[in-house]
CSV table of C-alpha atoms and ligand atoms in Angstrom, one decimal:
chain,number,residue,atom,x,y,z
A,755,MET,CA,3.7,-1.0,-15.4
A,756,ALA,CA,6.2,-3.7,-14.7
A,757,TYR,CA,8.2,-3.7,-11.5
A,758,THR,CA,11.3,-5.8,-10.4
A,759,LYS,CA,10.7,-8.7,-8.3
A,760,GLU,CA,12.8,-7.0,-5.6
A,761,VAL,CA,10.1,-4.3,-5.7
A,762,TYR,CA,7.2,-6.9,-5.4
A,763,ASP,CA,8.7,-8.9,-2.7
A,764,LEU,CA,9.2,-5.5,-0.6
A,765,ALA,CA,5.6,-4.6,-1.3
A,766,LEU,CA,4.1,-8.0,-0.3
A,767,SER,CA,6.2,-8.0,2.9
A,768,GLU,CA,5.1,-4.5,3.7
A,769,MET,CA,1.4,-5.6,3.4
A,770,GLU,CA,2.1,-8.5,5.6
A,771,LYS,CA,3.3,-6.0,8.2
A,772,ARG,CA,0.2,-3.9,7.9
A,773,ARG,CA,-1.9,-7.0,8.4
A,774,THR,CA,0.1,-8.1,11.3
A,775,ARG,CA,-0.1,-4.7,13.0
A,776,ALA,CA,-3.8,-4.5,12.4
A,777,GLU,CA,-4.2,-7.9,14.2
A,778,GLN,CA,-2.1,-7.0,17.1
A,779,GLU,CA,-3.7,-3.6,17.6
A,780,LEU,CA,-7.2,-5.4,17.4
A,781,GLU,CA,-5.7,-7.7,20.3
A,782,LYS,CA,-4.8,-4.7,22.5
A,783,ARG,CA,-8.0,-2.9,22.1
A,784,ARG,CA,-10.0,-6.1,22.9
A,785,GLU,CA,-7.8,-6.6,26.1
A,786,LYS,CA,-8.8,-2.9,27.0
A,787,PHE,CA,-12.5,-3.7,26.5
A,788,TYR,CA,-12.4,-6.8,28.6
A,789,ALA,CA,-10.5,-4.9,31.3
A,790,VAL,CA,-13.7,-2.7,31.9
A,791,CYS,CA,-16.2,-5.2,30.9
A,792,PRO,CA,-15.3,-8.8,31.5
A,793,ALA,CA,-18.7,-9.9,30.3
A,794,ALA,CA,-18.0,-9.0,27.0
A,795,GLN,CA,-15.3,-11.8,26.8
A,796,LYS,CA,-17.5,-14.5,27.4
A,797,SER,CA,-20.1,-13.2,24.7
A,798,GLU,CA,-17.3,-13.1,22.0
A,799,GLU,CA,-16.1,-16.6,23.0
A,800,GLU,CA,-19.6,-17.9,22.6
A,801,ILE,CA,-20.1,-16.2,19.3
A,802,VAL,CA,-17.0,-17.9,18.2
A,803,LYS,CA,-18.3,-21.1,19.6
A,804,ILE,CA,-21.4,-20.6,17.6
A,805,SER,CA,-19.8,-20.2,14.3
A,806,VAL,CA,-17.7,-23.2,14.9
A,807,ALA,CA,-21.0,-25.2,15.6
A,808,ALA,CA,-22.6,-23.8,12.5
A,809,GLY,CA,-19.7,-25.0,10.4
A,810,ARG,CA,-19.8,-28.4,11.8
A,811,ALA,CA,-23.4,-28.7,11.1
A,812,VAL,CA,-23.1,-27.7,7.5
A,813,LEU,CA,-20.6,-30.5,7.1
A,814,SER,CA,-22.5,-33.2,9.0
A,815,GLY,CA,-24.8,-33.2,5.6
A,816,SER,CA,-27.9,-33.8,7.5
A,817,ASP,CA,-31.1,-31.7,7.5
A,818,ILE,CA,-29.8,-28.6,9.5
A,819,ARG,CA,-32.1,-25.7,8.5
A,820,GLU,CA,-33.7,-25.5,12.0
A,821,GLU,CA,-30.4,-25.8,13.7
A,822,LEU,CA,-28.8,-23.2,11.7
A,823,SER,CA,-31.5,-20.8,12.3
A,824,SER,CA,-31.5,-21.0,16.0
A,825,LEU,CA,-27.7,-20.7,16.0
A,826,ARG,CA,-28.1,-17.5,13.9
A,827,ASP,CA,-30.6,-16.1,16.3
A,828,ARG,CA,-28.6,-16.8,19.4
A,829,SER,CA,-25.5,-15.3,17.5
A,830,LEU,CA,-27.5,-12.2,16.8
A,831,VAL,CA,-28.8,-11.8,20.4
A,832,LEU,CA,-25.0,-12.1,21.5
A,833,GLN,CA,-23.9,-9.4,19.0
A,834,GLY,CA,-26.7,-7.1,20.0
A,835,GLN,CA,-25.5,-7.5,23.7
A,836,LEU,CA,-21.9,-6.8,22.6
A,837,SER,CA,-22.9,-3.8,20.8
A,838,ASP,CA,-24.8,-2.6,23.8
A,839,MET,CA,-21.8,-3.2,26.0
A,840,LEU,CA,-19.2,-1.2,23.9
A,841,GLU,CA,-21.7,1.8,23.7
A,842,LYS,CA,-22.3,1.9,27.5
A,843,ASN,CA,-18.4,1.9,28.2
A,844,GLY,CA,-18.0,4.5,25.6
A,845,PHE,CA,-16.4,2.3,22.8
A,846,SER,CA,-17.0,2.9,19.2
A,847,GLN,CA,-18.9,0.1,17.4
A,848,ASN,CA,-15.7,-0.9,15.2
A,849,TRP,CA,-13.8,-1.6,18.3
A,850,LEU,CA,-13.6,-5.3,17.8
A,851,GLU,CA,-12.9,-5.0,14.2
A,852,GLU,CA,-9.5,-5.0,12.3
A,853,TRP,CA,-8.6,-1.4,11.4
A,854,TYR,CA,-7.0,-2.0,8.3
A,855,GLU,CA,-5.1,0.7,6.3
A,856,CYS,CA,-7.0,-0.2,3.2
A,857,LYS,CA,-10.5,-1.1,3.8
A,858,LEU,CA,-11.0,-2.3,0.3
A,859,CYS,CA,-8.7,-5.4,0.5
A,860,GLY,CA,-8.1,-5.7,4.2
A,861,ASP,CA,-4.4,-5.0,3.5
A,862,LYS,CA,-4.0,-8.0,1.3
A,863,GLY,CA,-3.2,-6.0,-1.7
A,864,TYR,CA,-5.4,-7.9,-4.0
A,865,ILE,CA,-9.2,-8.2,-4.2
A,866,ASP,CA,-10.4,-11.4,-6.1
A,867,GLY,CA,-6.9,-11.9,-7.7
A,868,ARG,CA,-6.9,-8.1,-9.0
A,869,MET,CA,-4.4,-5.8,-7.6
A,870,CYS,CA,-5.9,-3.1,-5.1
A,871,SER,CA,-5.2,0.6,-5.7
A,872,CYS,CA,-3.2,0.4,-2.3
A,873,MET,CA,-0.9,-2.2,-3.8
A,874,LYS,CA,-0.3,-0.2,-6.8
A,875,ASN,CA,0.5,2.9,-4.9
A,876,LEU,CA,2.9,1.0,-2.6
A,877,LEU,CA,4.7,-0.3,-5.6
A,878,LYS,CA,5.1,2.9,-7.0
A,879,LYS,CA,6.4,4.5,-3.9
A,880,ILE,CA,8.9,1.6,-3.3
A,881,SER,CA,10.5,2.2,-6.7
A,882,TYR,CA,10.6,5.9,-6.2
A,883,ASP,CA,12.2,5.5,-2.8
A,884,GLN,CA,14.7,3.2,-4.5
A,885,LEU,CA,15.5,5.9,-7.1
A,886,ASN,CA,15.4,8.6,-4.5
A,887,MET,CA,18.1,6.6,-2.7
A,888,ILE,CA,20.7,7.1,-5.4
A,889,SER,CA,21.1,10.6,-4.7
A,890,PRO,CA,22.5,11.1,-1.3
A,891,LEU,CA,20.5,14.2,-0.2
A,892,SER,CA,18.3,14.4,2.9
A,893,LEU,CA,15.0,16.2,2.5
A,894,SER,CA,15.3,19.8,4.0
A,895,GLY,CA,12.2,22.0,4.6
A,896,PHE,CA,11.4,25.6,4.0
A,897,ASP,CA,11.9,26.5,7.7
A,898,SER,CA,15.6,25.9,7.4
A,899,PHE,CA,16.0,28.3,4.5
A,900,SER,CA,17.0,31.6,5.4
A,901,THR,CA,17.5,34.6,3.2
A,902,SER,CA,19.8,36.5,5.9
A,903,TYR,CA,22.8,34.8,4.1
A,904,TYR,CA,22.0,37.0,1.1
A,905,SER,CA,23.3,40.4,1.0
A,906,ASP,CA,21.0,43.3,1.4
A,907,LYS,CA,23.1,45.6,-0.8
A,908,PRO,CA,21.6,46.3,-4.2
A,909,LEU,CA,23.4,44.5,-7.2
A,910,SER,CA,23.7,47.9,-8.8
A,911,PRO,CA,22.5,51.5,-7.7
A,912,GLY,CA,18.5,51.6,-8.1
A,913,LYS,CA,18.5,47.8,-8.3
A,914,ARG,CA,17.1,45.2,-5.8
A,915,SER,CA,19.4,43.4,-3.3
A,916,PRO,CA,20.0,39.6,-3.6
A,917,ARG,CA,18.2,39.5,-0.3
A,918,GLU,CA,15.0,41.1,-1.7
A,919,ILE,CA,15.2,38.9,-4.8
A,920,MET,CA,15.9,35.5,-2.8
A,921,THR,CA,12.8,36.4,-0.6
A,922,LYS,CA,10.8,36.5,-3.6
A,923,VAL,CA,12.1,33.3,-4.9
A,924,GLU,CA,11.4,31.6,-1.6
A,925,ASN,CA,7.9,32.7,-1.4
A,926,TYR,CA,7.5,31.7,-5.1
A,927,CYS,CA,8.7,28.2,-4.3
A,928,ARG,CA,6.6,27.8,-1.2
A,929,ARG,CA,3.5,28.9,-3.1
A,930,TYR,CA,4.4,26.4,-5.9
A,931,ALA,CA,4.8,23.5,-3.5
A,932,GLU,CA,1.6,24.4,-1.4
A,933,ASN,CA,-0.4,24.7,-4.5
A,934,PHE,CA,1.2,21.8,-6.5
A,935,SER,CA,-1.1,19.8,-8.9
A,936,ASP,CA,-1.0,18.0,-12.1
A,937,GLU,CA,-1.3,21.4,-13.6
A,938,SER,CA,1.6,23.0,-12.3
A,939,ASN,CA,4.1,24.6,-14.4
A,940,SER,CA,7.6,23.1,-15.0
A,941,LEU,CA,10.5,25.2,-13.7
A,942,ILE,CA,14.0,25.7,-14.3
A,943,PHE,CA,16.3,27.1,-11.3
A,944,GLN,CA,19.3,28.9,-12.7
A,945,GLY,CA,22.4,30.4,-10.8
A,946,ASP,CA,25.7,29.5,-9.5
A,947,SER,CA,26.5,26.8,-7.0
A,948,GLY,CA,25.8,27.6,-3.4
A,949,LEU,CA,22.7,29.9,-3.8
A,950,GLY,CA,20.1,27.6,-2.5
A,951,LYS,CA,19.0,25.8,-5.6
A,952,THR,CA,19.1,22.4,-4.0
A,953,HIS,CA,17.9,23.4,-0.7
A,954,LEU,CA,14.6,25.0,-2.3
A,955,SER,CA,14.1,22.2,-4.6
A,956,LEU,CA,14.3,19.7,-1.8
A,957,ALA,CA,11.7,21.8,0.3
A,958,ILE,CA,9.3,21.7,-2.8
A,959,ALA,CA,10.0,17.9,-3.0
A,960,GLN,CA,9.1,17.5,0.6
A,961,THR,CA,5.9,19.4,0.7
A,962,VAL,CA,4.7,17.8,-2.6
A,963,ILE,CA,5.5,14.3,-1.1
A,964,GLU,CA,3.6,15.3,2.2
A,965,LYS,CA,0.6,16.1,-0.2
A,966,GLY,CA,0.7,12.6,-1.4
A,967,TYR,CA,2.2,12.7,-5.0
A,968,GLY,CA,4.8,10.5,-6.3
A,969,VAL,CA,7.9,12.8,-6.2
A,970,ILE,CA,11.5,11.6,-7.8
A,971,TYR,CA,14.3,13.7,-6.7
A,972,VAL,CA,17.6,12.7,-8.3
A,973,SER,CA,20.9,14.5,-9.2
A,974,ALA,CA,21.7,14.4,-12.9
A,975,PRO,CA,25.1,12.6,-12.6
A,976,ALA,CA,23.6,9.6,-10.5
A,977,VAL,CA,20.7,9.0,-12.4
A,978,PHE,CA,22.2,9.3,-16.1
A,979,SER,CA,25.0,7.3,-15.0
A,980,LYS,CA,22.5,4.6,-13.8
A,981,ILE,CA,20.4,5.0,-17.1
A,982,GLU,CA,23.5,4.4,-19.2
A,983,GLN,CA,24.5,1.2,-17.3
A,984,GLU,CA,20.8,-0.2,-17.7
A,985,HIS,CA,21.0,0.6,-21.3
A,986,PHE,CA,24.4,-0.9,-22.3
A,987,SER,CA,24.4,-3.7,-19.9
A,988,ALA,CA,23.3,-6.8,-22.2
A,989,TYR,CA,21.8,-8.7,-19.5
A,990,SER,CA,20.0,-5.9,-17.5
A,991,GLU,CA,16.5,-7.1,-17.3
A,992,ASN,CA,15.5,-3.6,-15.7
A,993,ARG,CA,16.5,-1.9,-19.2
A,994,GLY,CA,14.3,1.4,-19.3
A,995,ASP,CA,12.8,1.1,-15.9
A,996,THR,CA,14.5,4.1,-14.6
A,997,GLU,CA,13.6,6.2,-17.6
A,998,ARG,CA,10.0,5.1,-17.4
A,999,LEU,CA,10.0,5.9,-13.7
A,1000,LEU,CA,11.4,9.3,-14.5
A,1001,THR,CA,8.8,10.0,-17.1
A,1002,GLU,CA,5.9,8.7,-15.1
A,1003,CYS,CA,6.1,10.4,-11.7
A,1004,ASP,CA,3.9,13.2,-10.7
A,1005,LEU,CA,6.9,15.5,-10.1
A,1006,LEU,CA,10.4,15.1,-11.4
A,1007,ILE,CA,13.2,17.2,-9.8
A,1008,LEU,CA,16.4,16.9,-11.6
A,1009,ASP,CA,19.4,18.5,-9.6
A,1010,ASP,CA,22.5,19.7,-11.1
A,1011,LEU,CA,21.9,19.3,-14.9
A,1012,GLY,CA,25.1,19.8,-16.7
A,1013,SER,CA,27.4,18.1,-14.0
A,1014,GLU,CA,26.8,14.6,-15.5
A,1015,PHE,CA,29.0,12.8,-17.6
A,1016,ASN,CA,28.0,14.1,-21.1
A,1017,SER,CA,27.5,11.7,-23.9
A,1018,LYS,CA,25.4,11.6,-26.9
A,1019,TYR,CA,23.2,9.1,-25.3
A,1020,THR,CA,22.6,11.0,-22.0
A,1021,ALA,CA,21.8,14.0,-23.9
A,1022,SER,CA,19.1,12.2,-25.9
A,1023,ALA,CA,17.8,10.5,-22.8
A,1024,ILE,CA,17.5,14.1,-21.2
A,1025,TYR,CA,15.7,15.3,-24.1
A,1026,ASN,CA,13.3,12.5,-24.4
A,1027,ILE,CA,12.3,12.4,-20.5
A,1028,ILE,CA,11.9,16.2,-20.3
A,1029,ASN,CA,10.1,16.4,-23.7
A,1030,ILE,CA,7.7,13.6,-22.9
A,1031,ARG,CA,6.9,15.1,-19.4
A,1032,ILE,CA,6.1,18.5,-21.1
A,1033,LEU,CA,3.9,16.8,-23.9
A,1034,SER,CA,2.0,14.8,-21.0
A,1035,HIS,CA,1.7,17.9,-18.7
A,1036,ARG,CA,3.8,16.5,-15.8
A,1037,PRO,CA,5.5,19.0,-14.0
A,1038,THR,CA,9.3,19.0,-13.9
A,1039,ILE,CA,12.0,21.1,-11.9
A,1040,ILE,CA,15.3,21.3,-13.4
A,1041,SER,CA,18.3,23.2,-11.5
A,1042,THR,CA,21.5,24.0,-13.1
A,1043,ASN,CA,24.7,26.1,-12.9
A,1044,LEU,CA,24.6,26.6,-16.7
A,1045,THR,CA,23.5,29.6,-18.5
A,1046,ILE,CA,21.1,29.0,-21.5
A,1047,PRO,CA,24.0,29.4,-24.1
A,1048,GLU,CA,25.9,26.9,-22.1
A,1049,ILE,CA,22.9,24.5,-22.1
A,1050,GLU,CA,22.7,24.9,-25.8
A,1051,LYS,CA,26.3,24.2,-26.2
A,1052,GLN,CA,26.3,21.2,-24.1
A,1053,TYR,CA,22.8,19.4,-25.2
A,1054,GLY,CA,22.1,21.2,-28.7
A,1055,SER,CA,19.5,23.7,-29.7
A,1056,ARG,CA,16.6,21.3,-29.7
A,1057,LEU,CA,16.6,20.9,-25.9
A,1058,VAL,CA,16.7,24.6,-25.6
A,1059,SER,CA,14.1,25.6,-28.1
A,1060,ARG,CA,11.7,22.9,-27.3
A,1061,VAL,CA,12.2,22.1,-23.9
A,1062,ILE,CA,14.1,24.6,-21.8
A,1063,GLY,CA,12.0,27.2,-23.6
A,1064,MET,CA,8.7,25.8,-22.1
A,1065,LEU,CA,10.0,26.2,-18.5
A,1066,ASP,CA,9.6,29.3,-16.1
A,1067,ARG,CA,12.9,30.6,-15.2
A,1068,VAL,CA,13.7,31.2,-11.5
A,1069,GLU,CA,16.9,33.0,-11.1
A,1070,PHE,CA,19.1,32.6,-8.0
A,1071,VAL,CA,21.4,35.3,-7.1
A,1072,GLY,CA,23.9,36.2,-4.4
A,1073,THR,CA,27.3,35.0,-3.4
A,1074,ASP,CA,27.9,31.4,-2.4
A,1075,ILE,CA,26.3,31.0,0.8
A,1076,ARG,CA,27.8,27.6,1.6
A,1077,GLN,CA,31.4,29.7,1.9
A,1078,ILE,CA,29.6,32.2,4.3
A,1079,LYS,CA,28.3,29.5,6.3
A,1080,ARG,CA,31.8,27.8,6.5
A,1081,ARG,CA,33.2,31.2,7.7
A,1082,GLU,CA,30.7,31.7,10.3
A,1083,ARG,CA,31.4,28.3,11.9
A,1084,LYS,CA,35.2,29.0,11.8
A,1085,ASN,CA,34.6,32.4,13.6
A,1086,ASN,CA,32.5,30.8,16.2
A,1087,LYS,CA,35.1,28.3,17.1
B,1344,ZN,ZN1,-6.3,-2.2,-0.7
């Protein structure tokens, strides 16, 4: 997968930060150790001197086998002493080593010229973060979700109340997030505005991100205008990049489907992205205020029959809780 130069530069500078951090932390640990065991400093300094001397001997070109072997013996003795001093003073044996985030590449991002998996993950994360930035939404967790805003009066006699239904929906979403894997189903959240679709899908995003998956959360209007721009700009070197990220991430959450500027091009882009994700078993969550007939009218029957029909439907009920919250705030003033 290709990334823009900007993404590469950000990743490389992050790697540099990680290395610097590891070196600075080692320096702090070293000082801590020397403070309780001053003799260790001399031993470490001598080990450094020995390796410099060994380097010089090699460069001298003369027969140095004997010299090298005595230097090595001396160094081993010193290292043994250091290791004893660490143990005696209650420090771990790797106390004087760099603690890199990635042990494979030492936070360089490359091993023998090949990209390390940590660098690949970082590139992915940076491009997801950039895409998530175009939707001005901050993550909100399950803890701030409350069913007390939903009426406990049954919708009709003998039926369940919105609060009962929404408690079930909340529990369903919690389980979905906690058990999220590549095998998870795709979902469609349906219901009017202000019933908590965005809140619960952001809460799922937060939990799934914490589990280490690559999640893209985008509002349909923001992302499809970006895709159109990329597609129709003759000079765009990033053509198709956003579509590819949306297709390849572990979980795609597409908020507010139906409120984007509707064109033939967006309709087919939406179909392609979701269809490819379903075919390759990559979970997607769509939230929309539209009913199924409305989706069909806006995007055609192909999207409904082949794509929307494959998603598990989660219905949101109640009255706009944003209005209730607004009224509460007014009354409290
Ligand atoms: Zn690495």
